[in-house]
C-alpha cells in the first residue's frame, strides 16, 4: 500500500500527525489517545498497514 493512501485513510478516520521523527512520522488518534509510528517509505507492507490501523483503533484499509 502506498504511504500516502495509508495517511489519507488515517485522516479520514480522525487521526492527526503528532510529530515528525528522523525515520518515522508519529500519528495519533485524539479520540482514544493512541499513538504509533509510520515509516517513511513509499510503500508500506499490507501487514504493517493493518497493524498501524489496529494500534490507532481505526478500521483496516
Tab-separated table of C-alpha atoms in Angstrom:
chain	number	residue	atom	x	y	z
A	1	UNK	CA	0.000	0.000	0.000
A	2	UNK	CA	1.267	3.463	-0.793
A	3	UNK	CA	2.162	5.567	2.244
A	4	UNK	CA	0.019	8.472	1.043
A	5	UNK	CA	-3.029	6.164	0.758
A	6	UNK	CA	-2.478	4.960	4.328
A	7	UNK	CA	-2.197	8.543	5.577
A	8	UNK	CA	-5.362	9.512	3.683
A	9	UNK	CA	-7.172	6.588	5.354
A	10	UNK	CA	-5.965	7.665	8.807
A	11	UNK	CA	-7.023	11.282	8.268
A	12	UNK	CA	-10.481	10.176	7.148
A	13	UNK	CA	-10.822	8.351	10.477
A	14	UNK	CA	-9.780	11.355	12.570
A	15	UNK	CA	-6.081	10.697	13.138
A	16	UNK	CA	-3.599	13.581	13.193
A	17	UNK	CA	0.143	13.961	12.765
A	18	UNK	CA	1.651	14.382	16.226
A	19	UNK	CA	5.270	14.971	15.194
A	20	UNK	CA	7.961	14.081	12.696
A	21	UNK	CA	10.830	11.860	13.776
A	22	UNK	CA	14.022	11.200	11.856
A	23	UNK	CA	12.866	7.960	10.200
A	24	UNK	CA	9.177	7.824	11.124
A	25	UNK	CA	6.134	10.065	11.401
A	26	UNK	CA	4.235	9.782	14.689
A	27	UNK	CA	0.453	9.728	14.247
A	28	UNK	CA	-2.158	9.960	16.983
A	29	UNK	CA	-5.841	9.165	17.302
A	30	UNK	CA	-7.160	12.007	19.518
A	31	UNK	CA	-10.336	10.063	20.342
A	32	UNK	CA	-8.539	7.313	22.269
A	33	UNK	CA	-5.065	8.854	22.671
A	34	UNK	CA	-3.227	6.003	20.935
A	35	UNK	CA	-0.025	6.801	19.031
A	36	UNK	CA	2.056	4.860	16.546
A	37	UNK	CA	4.940	5.367	14.144
A	38	UNK	CA	4.594	5.214	10.370
A	39	UNK	CA	7.816	4.536	8.452
A	40	UNK	CA	8.867	6.949	5.735
A	41	UNK	CA	8.875	4.606	2.754
A	42	UNK	CA	6.908	4.989	-0.458
A	43	UNK	CA	5.384	1.565	0.095
A	44	UNK	CA	4.141	0.252	3.448
A	45	UNK	CA	3.591	-3.501	3.529
A	46	UNK	CA	-0.051	-4.525	3.941
A	47	UNK	CA	0.516	-6.378	7.261
A	48	UNK	CA	2.285	-3.276	8.594
A	49	UNK	CA	-0.568	-1.011	7.449
A	50	UNK	CA	-3.115	-3.263	9.183
A	51	UNK	CA	-1.018	-3.243	12.378
A	52	UNK	CA	-0.806	0.559	12.298
A	53	UNK	CA	-4.583	0.812	11.942
A	54	UNK	CA	-5.138	-1.646	14.807
A	55	UNK	CA	-2.723	0.281	17.033
A	56	UNK	CA	-4.613	3.512	16.355
A	57	UNK	CA	-8.022	1.892	16.733
A	58	UNK	CA	-9.302	2.573	13.204
A	59	UNK	CA	-10.701	0.068	10.651
A	60	UNK	CA	-8.279	-1.751	8.364
A	61	UNK	CA	-7.737	-0.121	4.965
